[in-house]
Amino acid sequence: MTNRLAETLSPYLRAHAENPVDWRPWGAEAFEEAARRGVPVMISIGYSTCHWCHVMARESFSDETTAAQINDGFVAVKVDREEHPEVDAAFMASASAFTQNLGWPLTVFTTPQGGTFYAGTYWPDEARGGTPAFRDVLTAVREAWTERHDEVLASADAVAEALRAAARQPESRLPDSGALRSAAESITGREDHEFGGFGGAPKFPMATALRFLQHPVADGADAVERALDAMAGSELLDPIDGGFFRYATQRNWTVPHYERMLTDNAQLMQVALDAGRADIVEGIAVFLLNVLRRDGGAFGAAQDSESWIDGKRNEGGYYRRDAAGRAELEPPAVDGKVLTGWNGLAIGALARAGAVLGVPEWIEAAEAAATHVLSVNRAEDGSLVRSSLDGVAADAVATQADLGLLADGLLALGVASGDATWATRGLEVLAMSPGQDPVLTAQGIVRGADDGDGDLPSGPAAAASAHLTAWLLGAGEDHRSHAEQLTAGVAGRALAHPIAYGSILRVAAGLSVPPRQVVAVVSSREGGLADAALEADADVIAVVTPAQAKEFADAGFELFAGRDVSDGVVYDCRDFVCLLPAAEPREFARAR
């Protein structure tokens, strides 16, 4: 049996195309069919490199008896969370009313109108350890729907109202440096002084929190360096391909959950670069360029945790072998979806690292990825979409996070390459309006307060960061105003729960103190003056030729105005006011 998923552009959905479950992709049709039949909707959310998603697919969704039970009592919808992050966020928020063990696979039961009345994560095929069998859950949900229908509807309404209340944002203001240091201390107070990192098992890298701690206002760089040392010396880092795995199931960073995500590695590349760990940066670059890079130059979403070994699916077995042992095996599959925002993270990381470490090939790789995303991830009307696969654009809309992350990456690429065209394209992307999922809107499904970080910066944080970068480059005070508005709207929750809001707190830190901007104008990037500039502790570091400085200025980036009149000098600017240009490395201060 081939269901409706076979023709989709999601590798995760395609993997379920031969299930006996009568799956439908995310869309209005599923809710219409549920209303016609008078049955609930069962929404299953996951992603292609999720181990427990694979397990549940094998145990339950491939089972004829379980599938018949689903088909008889529900309309079944399969969602790729990476393709539809707004859908995932909305139902993750509603699922929190029923379980605190949130994750994927996520199974949500809703009314035909989209109201959640029950949810959970992985359910096994047989009851074990106090967890009911999935078939028993289906039976209980169906009984509740038919025998206690009014209670079910009341429960869905209560969940929706709770989400609306949570989404109402109280008046807030930008936090000052003292409040931000207190937030950083709240995070570092959770440091594991024995094994490094933060919290216990399972232990995640928490890249967004690490990036906040590295800001001078946060003053948490030492804790970040300890975390990096611990992770780099543990099983979390693949010693052959150089990429970090998703997380460790044990507090001491052992027994990794083996999928390797573009999001984690792009962000950890930036963390390692700011920490001066070129070895980690180089290892991650190897993983991005040799494993995740797709035809056309953009990057796939992730590499699977499972592979085929001796005719069976094996979780992590490939990664536990040495280089010679791996050569005998087919490597785990890569999810080839080219996600707009995730590629923005990779573009920015490779561009910055290539400039600082003097590896032009990385900047060229970032340019290739940017070219692919800007040309392929487009709808017919020219707007950006969320993703593409094998050169074909999907129809999921680009989110606020997609646009912010891509814009920030393009601005970084412009600075790293010296090509103002990339920075201009970054501003164009930043000016675009994010799309709204039409099904969520049509069904009136409450999204909740989706402004905390997950495995990457939230939408408000991504947009605020890009506006902050644009302002730092002299693109106009309106960009600072946008960054302030976005940050202030989230600041209250961010200060109350800082470990979940590292990205927006990093922006707040950037807004709380006068910036330092360094512009080296040199005909050649080779030489002591350029090296001195690249070693500076500054919010912006640009190394450009006089002609490139003029191109940036002509494009509206005031930081570069008038910088083309001299060659072989470094401008050290504090809050856009520059000291006399330095012509010798010794005349230029590396520290703030």
Coordinates of C-alpha atoms in Angstrom, one line a residue:
M1 CA 0.0 0.0 0.0
T2 CA 1.3 3.4 -1.0
N3 CA -0.3 6.3 0.9
R4 CA -0.5 10.0 0.2
L5 CA 3.0 10.7 1.5
A6 CA 4.8 9.2 -1.5
E7 CA 4.6 12.4 -3.5
T8 CA 5.7 14.9 -0.8
L9 CA 9.1 16.7 -0.6
S10 CA 9.9 15.5 2.9
P11 CA 12.3 12.5 3.3
Y12 CA 10.6 11.9 6.7
L13 CA 7.1 11.7 5.2
R14 CA 8.4 9.6 2.3
A15 CA 9.8 7.1 4.7
H16 CA 6.2 6.4 5.9
A17 CA 4.7 6.2 2.4
E18 CA 4.5 2.4 2.5
N19 CA 2.9 2.2 6.0
P20 CA -0.5 0.6 6.2
V21 CA -1.7 3.7 8.0
D22 CA -3.8 6.0 5.7
W23 CA -1.5 9.0 6.3
R24 CA -2.2 12.4 5.0
P25 CA 0.3 15.3 4.8
W26 CA -0.4 18.4 6.8
G27 CA -3.3 20.3 5.2
A28 CA -6.9 21.5 5.5
E29 CA -8.1 18.3 3.9
A30 CA -7.4 16.2 7.0
F31 CA -9.6 18.4 9.2
E32 CA -12.4 18.5 6.7
E33 CA -12.3 14.7 6.4
A34 CA -12.4 14.4 10.2
A35 CA -15.4 16.7 10.4
R36 CA -17.2 14.7 7.7
R37 CA -16.6 11.4 9.5
G38 CA -17.0 12.8 13.0
V39 CA -13.7 11.4 14.3
P40 CA -10.6 12.9 15.9
V41 CA -7.4 13.8 14.1
M42 CA -4.2 12.0 15.1
I43 CA -1.2 14.1 14.3
S44 CA 2.2 12.4 14.4
I45 CA 5.1 14.8 14.3
G46 CA 8.8 13.9 13.9
Y47 CA 11.8 14.2 11.6
S48 CA 13.9 11.9 9.5
T49 CA 16.9 11.5 11.7
C50 CA 14.9 10.9 14.9
H51 CA 15.7 7.5 16.4
W52 CA 12.5 7.0 18.4
C53 CA 10.5 8.1 15.4
H54 CA 12.0 5.2 13.5
V55 CA 11.3 2.9 16.4
M56 CA 7.6 3.9 16.6
A57 CA 7.3 3.6 12.9
R58 CA 8.6 0.0 12.9
E59 CA 6.7 -1.1 16.0
S60 CA 3.3 0.6 15.4
F61 CA 2.9 2.4 12.1
S62 CA 4.1 -0.6 10.1
D63 CA 1.8 -3.0 12.0
E64 CA -1.3 -4.0 10.1
T65 CA -3.5 -4.3 13.3
T66 CA -2.4 -1.0 14.8
A67 CA -2.8 0.7 11.4
A68 CA -6.4 -0.7 11.0
Q69 CA -7.2 0.7 14.5
I70 CA -5.9 4.1 13.4
N71 CA -7.6 4.1 10.1
D72 CA -11.0 3.1 11.6
G73 CA -11.1 5.6 14.4
F74 CA -9.0 8.6 13.3
V75 CA -7.8 10.8 10.4
A76 CA -4.0 10.3 10.5
V77 CA -1.7 13.2 9.7
K78 CA 2.1 13.0 9.5
V79 CA 4.1 16.2 9.9
D80 CA 7.8 16.8 9.4
R81 CA 8.7 19.2 12.2
E82 CA 11.6 20.6 10.2
E83 CA 9.4 21.4 7.3
H84 CA 6.6 22.9 9.4
P85 CA 8.1 24.4 12.6
E86 CA 5.1 26.5 13.3
V87 CA 2.9 23.4 13.4
D88 CA 5.4 21.6 15.6
A89 CA 5.6 24.6 18.0
A90 CA 1.8 25.0 18.2
F91 CA 1.2 21.3 19.1
M92 CA 4.3 21.1 21.3
A93 CA 2.8 23.9 23.3
S94 CA -0.6 22.2 23.6
A95 CA 1.0 18.9 24.4
S96 CA 2.7 20.4 27.5
A97 CA -0.8 20.4 29.1
F98 CA -0.7 16.5 29.1
T99 CA 3.0 15.6 29.5
Q100 CA 6.2 17.2 30.7
N101 CA 8.3 14.7 28.7
L102 CA 8.2 16.6 25.5
G103 CA 10.0 15.5 22.4
W104 CA 9.7 13.5 19.2
P105 CA 7.9 11.5 18.0
L106 CA 5.0 13.7 19.2
T107 CA 1.5 12.3 18.9
V108 CA -1.4 14.8 19.3
F109 CA -5.1 14.0 19.3
T110 CA -7.3 16.9 18.2
T111 CA -10.9 17.7 17.4
P112 CA -11.8 18.3 13.7
Q113 CA -11.4 22.0 14.5
G114 CA -7.8 21.4 15.7
G115 CA -8.2 21.7 19.4
T116 CA -5.8 19.4 21.3
F117 CA -7.5 17.1 23.9
Y118 CA -4.7 14.6 24.5
A119 CA -1.0 14.2 23.6
G120 CA 2.2 12.2 24.3
T121 CA 5.5 11.3 22.8
Y122 CA 6.8 7.7 22.1
W123 CA 4.4 4.9 23.0
P124 CA 5.7 1.3 22.6
D125 CA 3.9 -1.5 20.9
E126 CA 3.6 -3.3 24.3
A127 CA 3.1 -1.8 27.7
R128 CA 6.4 -1.5 29.6
G129 CA 7.7 0.4 32.6
G130 CA 4.5 2.1 33.4
T131 CA 4.0 3.3 29.8
P132 CA 0.9 2.0 28.1
A133 CA 1.0 0.3 24.7
F134 CA 0.1 2.6 21.8
R135 CA -2.9 0.4 20.9
D136 CA -4.2 0.9 24.4
V137 CA -3.8 4.7 24.1
L138 CA -5.7 4.6 20.8
T139 CA -8.5 2.6 22.4
A140 CA -8.7 5.0 25.4
V141 CA -8.8 8.1 23.2
R142 CA -11.4 6.7 21.0
E143 CA -13.6 5.7 24.0
A144 CA -13.2 9.2 25.4
W145 CA -14.2 10.7 22.1
T146 CA -17.4 8.6 21.8
E147 CA -18.5 8.2 25.4
R148 CA -17.3 11.5 27.1
H149 CA -17.5 13.8 24.1
D150 CA -18.5 17.0 25.9
E151 CA -15.6 16.5 28.4
V152 CA -13.2 16.1 25.5
L153 CA -14.4 19.3 23.8
A154 CA -14.2 21.2 27.2
S155 CA -10.6 19.9 27.6
A156 CA -9.6 21.2 24.2
D157 CA -11.2 24.6 24.9
A158 CA -9.3 24.8 28.2
V159 CA -6.0 24.0 26.6
A160 CA -6.6 26.7 23.9
E161 CA -7.5 29.3 26.5
A162 CA -4.4 28.5 28.6
L163 CA -2.2 29.0 25.5
R164 CA -3.9 32.3 24.7
A165 CA -3.2 33.5 28.3
A166 CA 0.4 32.4 28.1
A167 CA 0.9 34.2 24.8
R168 CA -0.3 37.6 26.2
Q169 CA 2.9 39.5 26.7
P170 CA 3.1 41.9 29.6
E171 CA 4.7 45.3 29.1
S172 CA 8.5 44.9 29.2
R173 CA 11.6 46.9 28.6
L174 CA 15.2 46.2 27.6
P175 CA 17.3 44.7 30.4
D176 CA 20.4 46.6 31.6
S177 CA 23.8 45.1 32.0
G178 CA 23.2 44.2 35.6
A179 CA 20.1 42.2 34.8
L180 CA 21.9 40.4 32.0
R181 CA 24.8 39.5 34.2
S182 CA 22.3 38.1 36.7
A183 CA 20.7 36.0 33.9
A184 CA 24.1 34.7 33.0
E185 CA 24.8 33.8 36.6
S186 CA 21.6 31.9 36.7
I187 CA 22.8 29.8 33.8
T188 CA 26.4 29.3 35.1
G189 CA 24.9 28.3 38.4
R190 CA 23.7 25.1 36.7
E191 CA 27.2 24.3 35.5
D192 CA 28.3 20.7 36.1
H193 CA 31.7 21.3 37.6
E194 CA 32.7 17.6 37.4
F195 CA 31.9 16.9 33.7
G196 CA 31.4 20.3 32.2
G197 CA 28.3 21.7 30.5
F198 CA 25.0 22.5 32.2
G199 CA 22.4 20.3 33.9
G200 CA 22.3 16.5 34.2
A201 CA 21.3 13.7 32.0
P202 CA 20.3 13.9 29.2
K203 CA 22.9 16.6 28.5
F204 CA 22.7 18.9 25.5
P205 CA 25.3 21.4 24.2
M206 CA 22.8 24.3 24.6
A207 CA 24.5 26.3 21.9
T208 CA 22.2 29.3 22.2
A209 CA 23.0 29.7 25.9
L210 CA 26.7 29.3 25.2
R211 CA 26.7 32.1 22.7
F212 CA 25.0 34.4 25.2
L213 CA 27.6 33.5 27.9
Q214 CA 30.4 34.5 25.5
H215 CA 29.2 38.1 25.3
P216 CA 31.4 40.4 27.4
V217 CA 28.3 41.6 29.3
A218 CA 27.5 38.1 30.4
D219 CA 31.1 37.4 31.4
G220 CA 30.6 33.6 31.2
A221 CA 33.3 32.8 28.7
D222 CA 35.2 30.6 31.1
A223 CA 32.2 28.3 31.7
V224 CA 31.8 28.1 27.9
E225 CA 35.4 27.0 27.4
R226 CA 35.0 24.3 30.1
A227 CA 31.9 23.1 28.3
L228 CA 33.7 23.0 25.0
D229 CA 36.7 21.2 26.4
A230 CA 34.4 18.6 28.0
M231 CA 32.3 18.1 24.8
A232 CA 35.3 18.0 22.5
G233 CA 37.0 15.4 24.7
S234 CA 34.0 13.2 24.9
E235 CA 31.9 10.8 22.8
L236 CA 29.7 13.7 21.8
L237 CA 32.2 14.7 19.1
D238 CA 32.8 12.3 16.2
P239 CA 36.6 11.8 16.1
I240 CA 36.5 11.0 12.4
D241 CA 34.1 13.4 10.7
G242 CA 34.4 16.1 13.4
G243 CA 30.7 16.8 13.9
F244 CA 28.9 16.9 17.2
F245 CA 26.0 14.5 18.0
R246 CA 22.7 15.8 19.1
Y247 CA 23.1 15.1 22.8
A248 CA 24.5 12.6 25.4
T249 CA 22.1 10.4 27.3
Q250 CA 24.5 10.4 30.3
R251 CA 25.7 13.3 32.5
N252 CA 29.4 12.6 31.6
W253 CA 28.8 13.1 27.9
T254 CA 28.8 9.4 27.1
V255 CA 26.3 7.3 25.1
P256 CA 25.4 9.9 22.6
H257 CA 22.1 10.2 20.7
Y258 CA 23.8 9.8 17.4
E259 CA 22.0 12.0 14.9
R260 CA 24.1 15.0 13.8
M261 CA 22.2 18.2 13.1
L262 CA 23.1 21.1 10.9
T263 CA 21.7 23.5 13.6
D264 CA 23.8 22.2 16.4
N265 CA 27.0 22.1 14.4
A266 CA 26.7 25.5 12.7
Q267 CA 26.1 27.2 16.1
L268 CA 28.8 25.3 17.9
M269 CA 31.2 26.3 15.1
Q270 CA 30.5 29.9 16.1
V271 CA 30.9 29.1 19.8
A272 CA 34.3 27.4 19.1
L273 CA 35.5 30.2 16.9
D274 CA 34.8 32.8 19.6
A275 CA 36.5 30.6 22.1
G276 CA 39.7 30.4 19.9
R277 CA 39.3 26.6 19.4
A278 CA 40.3 26.4 15.7
D279 CA 40.6 22.6 16.0
I280 CA 36.9 22.2 16.8
V281 CA 36.0 24.7 14.1
E282 CA 38.0 22.8 11.5
G283 CA 36.4 19.5 12.5
I284 CA 32.9 20.9 12.2
A285 CA 33.8 22.3 8.8
V286 CA 34.9 18.9 7.6
F287 CA 31.5 17.5 8.7
L288 CA 29.5 20.2 7.0
L289 CA 31.4 20.1 3.8
N290 CA 32.0 16.4 3.4
V291 CA 28.8 15.0 4.9
L292 CA 25.9 17.5 4.9
R293 CA 26.7 19.5 1.7
R294 CA 24.4 18.6 -1.1
D295 CA 24.6 19.0 -4.9
G296 CA 24.3 22.7 -5.6
G297 CA 26.2 23.7 -2.5
A298 CA 23.6 24.0 0.2
F299 CA 23.5 21.9 3.3
G300 CA 21.1 19.1 4.3
A301 CA 19.3 19.1 7.6
A302 CA 21.0 16.2 9.4
Q303 CA 22.6 12.8 9.3
D304 CA 20.7 9.9 10.7
S305 CA 21.5 8.0 13.9
E306 CA 20.7 4.7 12.3
S307 CA 22.3 2.7 9.5
W308 CA 22.1 -0.8 8.0
I309 CA 24.6 -3.2 9.5
D310 CA 24.4 -6.9 8.8
G311 CA 21.0 -6.5 7.3
K312 CA 19.5 -4.8 10.4
R313 CA 18.9 -1.2 11.4
N314 CA 21.5 -0.3 14.0
E315 CA 21.5 2.9 16.1
G316 CA 25.0 4.3 16.4
G317 CA 26.9 1.2 15.2
Y318 CA 28.4 3.1 12.3
Y319 CA 29.7 5.9 14.5
R320 CA 31.3 3.5 17.0
R321 CA 33.6 2.1 14.4
D322 CA 37.0 3.4 13.4
A323 CA 37.7 4.9 10.0
A324 CA 38.6 1.5 8.5
G325 CA 35.5 -0.1 9.9
R326 CA 33.3 2.7 8.6
A327 CA 34.7 2.3 5.1
E328 CA 33.1 -1.1 5.0
L329 CA 29.6 0.2 5.7
E330 CA 27.1 2.4 4.0
P331 CA 27.0 5.6 6.0
P332 CA 23.8 6.7 7.7
A333 CA 21.5 8.6 5.4
V334 CA 21.5 12.4 5.2
D335 CA 18.2 14.2 5.2
G336 CA 18.7 16.3 2.1
K337 CA 16.1 19.0 2.9
V338 CA 17.7 22.4 2.3
L339 CA 16.1 24.5 5.1
T340 CA 16.3 28.2 4.6
G341 CA 17.1 29.3 8.1
W342 CA 19.3 26.4 9.0
N343 CA 21.5 27.2 5.9
G344 CA 21.6 30.8 7.1
L345 CA 23.3 29.5 10.3
A346 CA 25.8 27.5 8.3
I347 CA 26.5 30.4 5.9
G348 CA 27.2 32.8 8.7
A349 CA 29.4 30.3 10.6
L350 CA 31.5 29.3 7.6
A351 CA 31.9 32.9 6.5
R352 CA 33.0 34.1 9.8
A353 CA 35.3 31.2 10.4
G354 CA 36.8 31.5 6.9
A355 CA 37.6 35.1 7.5
V356 CA 39.1 34.8 10.9
L357 CA 41.1 31.6 10.3
G358 CA 42.1 32.5 6.7
V359 CA 40.4 29.7 4.9
P360 CA 38.9 31.2 1.7
E361 CA 37.4 27.9 0.7
W362 CA 34.9 28.1 3.6
I363 CA 33.8 31.5 2.4
E364 CA 33.4 30.2 -1.1
A365 CA 31.3 27.3 0.4
A366 CA 29.1 29.8 2.2
E367 CA 28.7 31.8 -1.1
A368 CA 27.6 28.6 -2.9
A369 CA 25.0 27.8 -0.2
A370 CA 23.7 31.3 -0.2
T371 CA 23.3 31.3 -4.0
H372 CA 21.4 28.0 -3.9
V373 CA 19.0 29.0 -1.1
L374 CA 18.3 32.4 -2.7
S375 CA 17.6 30.9 -6.1
V376 CA 15.9 27.5 -5.3
N377 CA 14.0 28.2 -2.0
R378 CA 11.5 30.4 -3.8
A379 CA 7.7 30.3 -4.4
E380 CA 6.2 31.3 -7.7
D381 CA 5.6 34.8 -6.5
G382 CA 9.3 35.2 -5.6
S383 CA 8.9 34.9 -1.8
L384 CA 11.2 32.6 0.2
V385 CA 9.9 29.3 1.3
R386 CA 10.9 27.1 4.2
S387 CA 12.7 24.3 2.3
S388 CA 13.5 22.5 -0.8
L389 CA 14.6 19.0 -1.8
D390 CA 16.7 18.0 -4.8
G391 CA 16.2 21.4 -6.3
V392 CA 12.4 21.5 -5.9
A393 CA 10.9 24.1 -3.6
A394 CA 8.4 23.0 -1.0
D395 CA 5.2 25.0 -0.3
A396 CA 5.8 25.6 3.4
V397 CA 6.2 29.3 4.1
A398 CA 9.4 30.8 5.4
T399 CA 9.1 31.7 9.1
Q400 CA 10.4 34.7 11.0
A401 CA 13.3 32.5 12.1
D402 CA 14.1 31.5 8.6
L403 CA 14.2 35.1 7.4
G404 CA 16.2 36.3 10.4
L405 CA 18.8 33.5 10.3
L406 CA 19.3 33.8 6.5
A407 CA 19.6 37.6 6.7
D408 CA 22.1 37.4 9.5
G409 CA 24.1 34.8 7.6
L410 CA 24.1 36.9 4.4
L411 CA 25.2 40.0 6.3
A412 CA 28.1 38.0 7.8
L413 CA 29.0 36.7 4.4
G414 CA 29.1 40.2 3.0
V415 CA 31.5 41.3 5.7
A416 CA 33.7 38.1 5.4
S417 CA 33.9 38.2 1.6
G418 CA 34.1 42.0 1.3
D419 CA 31.3 41.8 -1.2
A420 CA 28.6 44.3 -0.3
T421 CA 26.1 42.5 -2.6
W422 CA 25.6 39.8 0.0
A423 CA 25.0 42.3 2.7
T424 CA 22.4 44.1 0.5
R425 CA 20.7 40.8 -0.1
G426 CA 20.7 40.2 3.6
L427 CA 18.8 43.5 4.1
E428 CA 16.3 42.5 1.4
V429 CA 15.6 39.2 3.2
L430 CA 15.2 41.0 6.5
A431 CA 12.6 43.3 4.9
M432 CA 10.5 40.4 3.8
S433 CA 7.4 39.5 5.8
P434 CA 7.3 36.0 7.3
G435 CA 4.5 33.7 6.2
Q436 CA 1.8 32.2 8.4
D437 CA 0.9 28.6 8.2
P438 CA -2.5 28.8 6.4
V439 CA -4.0 25.7 8.1
L440 CA -3.2 26.9 11.6
T441 CA -4.8 30.2 10.7
A442 CA -7.8 28.7 9.0
Q443 CA -8.5 26.3 11.9
G444 CA -7.9 29.0 14.5
I445 CA -5.3 26.8 16.2
V446 CA -3.6 28.7 19.1
R447 CA 0.1 29.0 18.7
G448 CA 1.0 30.0 22.2
A449 CA 4.1 32.0 23.2
D450 CA 6.7 30.6 20.8
D451 CA 9.6 32.9 21.6
G452 CA 12.0 30.6 23.5
D453 CA 15.0 28.8 21.9
G454 CA 14.7 25.2 21.0
D455 CA 17.6 23.7 19.0
L456 CA 18.1 27.1 17.3
P457 CA 17.2 30.8 17.9
S458 CA 13.5 31.6 18.1
G459 CA 11.8 33.8 15.5
P460 CA 12.0 37.0 17.5
A461 CA 15.6 36.3 18.5
A462 CA 16.7 35.5 14.9
A463 CA 15.0 38.7 13.6
A464 CA 16.4 40.8 16.4
S465 CA 19.9 39.5 15.9
A466 CA 19.8 40.3 12.1
H467 CA 18.5 43.8 12.8
L468 CA 21.3 44.3 15.4
T469 CA 23.9 43.2 12.9
A470 CA 22.5 45.5 10.2
W471 CA 22.6 48.4 12.7
L472 CA 26.1 47.7 13.7
L473 CA 27.1 47.8 10.0
G474 CA 25.5 51.3 9.7
A475 CA 22.4 50.3 7.8
G476 CA 20.3 52.7 9.9
E477 CA 18.8 53.5 13.3
D478 CA 15.5 51.9 12.3
H479 CA 17.3 48.5 12.6
R480 CA 18.3 49.2 16.2
S481 CA 14.7 50.2 16.9
H482 CA 13.4 46.9 15.4
A483 CA 15.9 45.0 17.5
E484 CA 14.9 46.8 20.7
Q485 CA 11.2 46.2 20.1
L486 CA 11.6 42.5 19.4
T487 CA 13.9 42.1 22.4
A488 CA 11.7 44.1 24.8
G489 CA 8.7 42.0 23.9
V490 CA 10.4 38.9 25.2
A491 CA 12.7 40.3 27.9
G492 CA 10.5 39.5 30.8
R493 CA 10.2 35.8 30.0
A494 CA 13.9 35.7 29.0
L495 CA 15.1 37.0 32.4
A496 CA 12.8 34.6 34.2
H497 CA 14.0 31.6 32.2
P498 CA 17.4 32.6 30.8
I499 CA 18.7 29.1 29.8
A500 CA 15.8 28.9 27.3
Y501 CA 16.3 32.4 25.9
G502 CA 20.0 32.6 25.2
S503 CA 19.6 34.0 21.7
I504 CA 17.5 37.0 22.7
L505 CA 19.6 37.7 25.7
R506 CA 22.7 37.9 23.5
V507 CA 20.9 40.5 21.4
A508 CA 19.9 42.3 24.6
A509 CA 23.6 42.3 25.7
G510 CA 24.6 43.8 22.3
L511 CA 22.0 46.6 22.8
S512 CA 23.0 47.3 26.4
V513 CA 26.5 48.6 25.8
P514 CA 28.2 50.9 23.1
P515 CA 29.5 48.7 20.3
R516 CA 33.0 48.4 19.1
Q517 CA 33.4 48.2 15.3
V518 CA 36.8 47.5 13.6
V519 CA 37.3 48.2 9.9
A520 CA 40.6 47.4 8.3
V521 CA 41.1 48.9 4.9
V522 CA 43.9 47.0 3.1
S523 CA 44.6 46.1 -0.4
S524 CA 45.7 42.6 0.7
R525 CA 44.3 40.5 3.5
E526 CA 47.8 39.1 4.0
G527 CA 49.7 41.0 6.5
G528 CA 50.0 42.1 10.2
L529 CA 47.5 44.8 10.0
A530 CA 44.7 42.6 8.8
D531 CA 45.7 39.9 11.3
A532 CA 45.6 42.4 14.1
A533 CA 42.1 43.5 13.1
L534 CA 40.8 39.9 13.0
E535 CA 42.2 39.3 16.5
A536 CA 40.3 42.2 18.0
D537 CA 37.6 41.9 20.6
A538 CA 34.8 43.7 18.7
D539 CA 31.2 43.4 17.7
V540 CA 32.0 43.9 14.0
I541 CA 35.3 43.1 12.3
A542 CA 35.6 43.9 8.6
V543 CA 38.7 43.6 6.4
V544 CA 38.1 45.3 3.0
T545 CA 39.9 46.9 0.2
P546 CA 39.3 50.6 -0.5
A547 CA 37.1 49.7 -3.4
Q548 CA 35.1 47.3 -1.3
A549 CA 34.7 50.0 1.4
K550 CA 33.3 52.3 -1.2
E551 CA 30.8 49.6 -2.4
F552 CA 29.6 49.1 1.2
A553 CA 29.2 52.8 1.7
D554 CA 27.4 53.3 -1.6
A555 CA 25.0 50.4 -0.6
G556 CA 24.0 52.4 2.5
F557 CA 26.3 50.9 5.2
E558 CA 27.5 54.1 6.9
L559 CA 30.2 52.3 8.9
F560 CA 32.2 52.3 5.7
A561 CA 31.5 55.9 4.6
G562 CA 34.8 57.7 3.7
R563 CA 36.9 54.6 4.5
D564 CA 38.1 54.3 0.9
V565 CA 40.3 57.4 1.0
S566 CA 43.2 55.5 2.7
D567 CA 44.9 52.2 2.2
G568 CA 46.7 50.2 4.9
V569 CA 44.9 51.5 8.0
V570 CA 42.6 50.2 10.7
Y571 CA 39.6 52.2 12.0
D572 CA 38.7 51.5 15.6
C573 CA 35.2 52.8 16.2
R574 CA 33.3 52.9 19.5
D575 CA 29.6 53.5 19.0
F576 CA 30.2 54.7 15.4
V577 CA 32.8 57.3 16.6
C578 CA 36.2 56.3 15.3
L579 CA 39.7 56.9 16.7
L580 CA 42.4 58.1 14.4
P581 CA 43.2 55.4 11.9
A582 CA 46.1 53.1 12.9
A583 CA 48.7 52.2 10.3
E584 CA 50.8 49.8 12.4
P585 CA 49.6 46.7 14.3
R586 CA 51.2 48.1 17.5
E587 CA 49.1 51.2 17.3
F588 CA 45.9 49.1 17.5
A589 CA 44.4 47.7 20.7
R590 CA 43.1 44.1 20.5
A591 CA 41.2 44.4 23.7
R592 CA 38.1 46.5 24.2

